[in-house]
Amino acid sequence: IDHWKGSTHALKGVGCVECHQAAHEDVDAFDHYGATIATIVTPKDCGRCHKTETAEFLASHHAKAGNILASLDNFLAETVEGSRVPFNPHSKTPGMDVDMVNGMASVNVGCKQCHGSKVALEGTDGSLITVDQLKPDKDGIPTSLEALALVKKDSNGRPVLHDSSWPNTGIGRLNLDGSRGSCSACHSRHDFSPRRARQPENCGKCHLGPDHPQKEIYEESKHGVAFRDLKEHMNLDAHDWVLGQDYTQAPTCATCHMSGHSRNGGRVTHDPGERISWTNRPPVSIVMDTDINGVVIKETDPVERQKLTVSSWQDKRQTMKDVCLHCHTQNYVNAFYKQYDDFIVNYNEKFAKPGTKIMTALKENELITKTEFDEEIEWTWFYLWHHEGRRARHGASMMAPDYAHWHGMYEVAERFYQELIPQAREIAHHAEEDGKADQAKAVLTLIDDILARPEHEWFESAKKLADAGQASLTPEGAASAVQVNAAAKADGDAKPDDSADNTTTTPDKPADSSADKEEKPE
């Protein structure tokens, strides 16, 4: 209540009931001192007053964040870190009675708190009742009488929310009324402070850590340094907060990705994807051409791709450039994007695509199982693209050199050369010993073809010379090895590598969709 008293809602006469009001037919409705209300406020509720903002949000990737519930990341939390079924404890816990261990604890407390839970009610038969069972209509009213009849209520007549799904303010939460998301993920209840929503710490609840350290990257960048120094001069409490009018000192996450500015008439967007030209989430980065549903297009045929594209990556980039141009010249902005594109293409072509090919070959030749994370190389590959690869790409996207290099590409390269390649070769050699000569040869040939390419020549050539006692794997030795190999080629002693994949991904030529097999639907 005290938080609400200081809010714009309170000043405008918007009270508790205006947000929490529910229809009698709502599955989670209950009587509260004569008013019919529900505990959870969904985007469908917020949309009664904030129609434009809600529509933009529901079209965004934020609203789809709950799709992680079927992803590789979620498999880690549900199965590898925990268990999808309760299990017996190893021994007694002093001072507490633990009959069974809830193996879903990690995903409930971790993944779902950012990505969103599937809100569930307790059933009288012990079942969980979610949007799947309720089948709500367009107004959010459940249509399944059978599911409604099973809803458990407490002594006050309130439907009982299952503690695995609530409390939760994950931004892609799957609500009982069929809507997706939680506005309070960014607009914290109950003061809904614009000042807080505009600051990087707000985004940092989810956008931080080893696999997506945007908050740490921002803090390292010139933008973040300027914000910390000039924060008190940025008019964060302004009603509209328009870049170029209300402030010019520094950008925050909101400035670049969502807030209005003087070049677009102060138009705010609640779809941060409107200004992003690359998606760096999958193993191989893809340009952000999106279809009518806002889904990233993975079609590689240029003609078909153009037919599907409703919003191109070029349009999105220009929308972001319009923000940049408040402080920087056109040449400066264009040069930054050239550096960024070159960085992403280098990551894609030198490490991500070859790594994807190796992992695909191992699975297709049945040298590793289809189960994820049951072999060491799957952890290696996951670290390479999901942690180090993302850190590198995000570091480049927001001008954080340490994350781009030392926390990024350096670790990508080390993981590729010192772990992924040796582990893949070892698996193939073991397969040979087990009588799978053809399958092993297919993988080893692929690895040899990859390492025969010029960008990997330093590694393979230097290693061969080192094995022969002619050079060491120092920078000087590696350079010498490349020079020796180049001289041999000039003398006609080396054959060109016709079998290697010499394609290059640029923003004008989208990444091969096969490289994105780990990525789940957006």
Coordinates of N, CA and C in Angstrom, one line a residue, residues 461-473:
S461 N 49.4 -26.6 -38.8 CA 50.8 -26.6 -39.4 C 51.8 -26.5 -38.3
A462 N 51.5 -25.6 -37.3 CA 52.5 -25.5 -36.2 C 52.5 -26.8 -35.4
K463 N 51.4 -27.4 -35.2 CA 51.3 -28.7 -34.4 C 52.2 -29.8 -35.1
K464 N 52.0 -29.9 -36.5 CA 52.7 -30.9 -37.2 C 54.2 -30.6 -37.1
L465 N 54.7 -29.4 -37.2 CA 56.1 -29.1 -37.1 C 56.6 -29.3 -35.7
A466 N 55.8 -29.0 -34.7 CA 56.2 -29.2 -33.4 C 56.3 -30.7 -33.1
D467 N 55.4 -31.5 -33.6 CA 55.5 -33.0 -33.5 C 56.8 -33.5 -34.1
A468 N 57.2 -32.8 -35.2 CA 58.5 -33.2 -35.9 C 59.7 -32.6 -35.3
G469 N 59.5 -31.8 -34.2 CA 60.7 -31.2 -33.6 C 61.2 -30.0 -34.3
Q470 N 60.4 -29.4 -35.2 CA 61.0 -28.3 -36.0 C 60.5 -26.9 -35.5
A471 N 59.5 -26.9 -34.7 CA 59.0 -25.6 -34.2 C 58.2 -25.8 -32.9
S472 N 58.0 -24.7 -32.2 CA 57.2 -24.8 -31.0 C 55.9 -24.1 -31.2
L473 N 55.0 -24.4 -30.4 CA 53.6 -23.8 -30.5 C 53.6 -22.5 -29.8

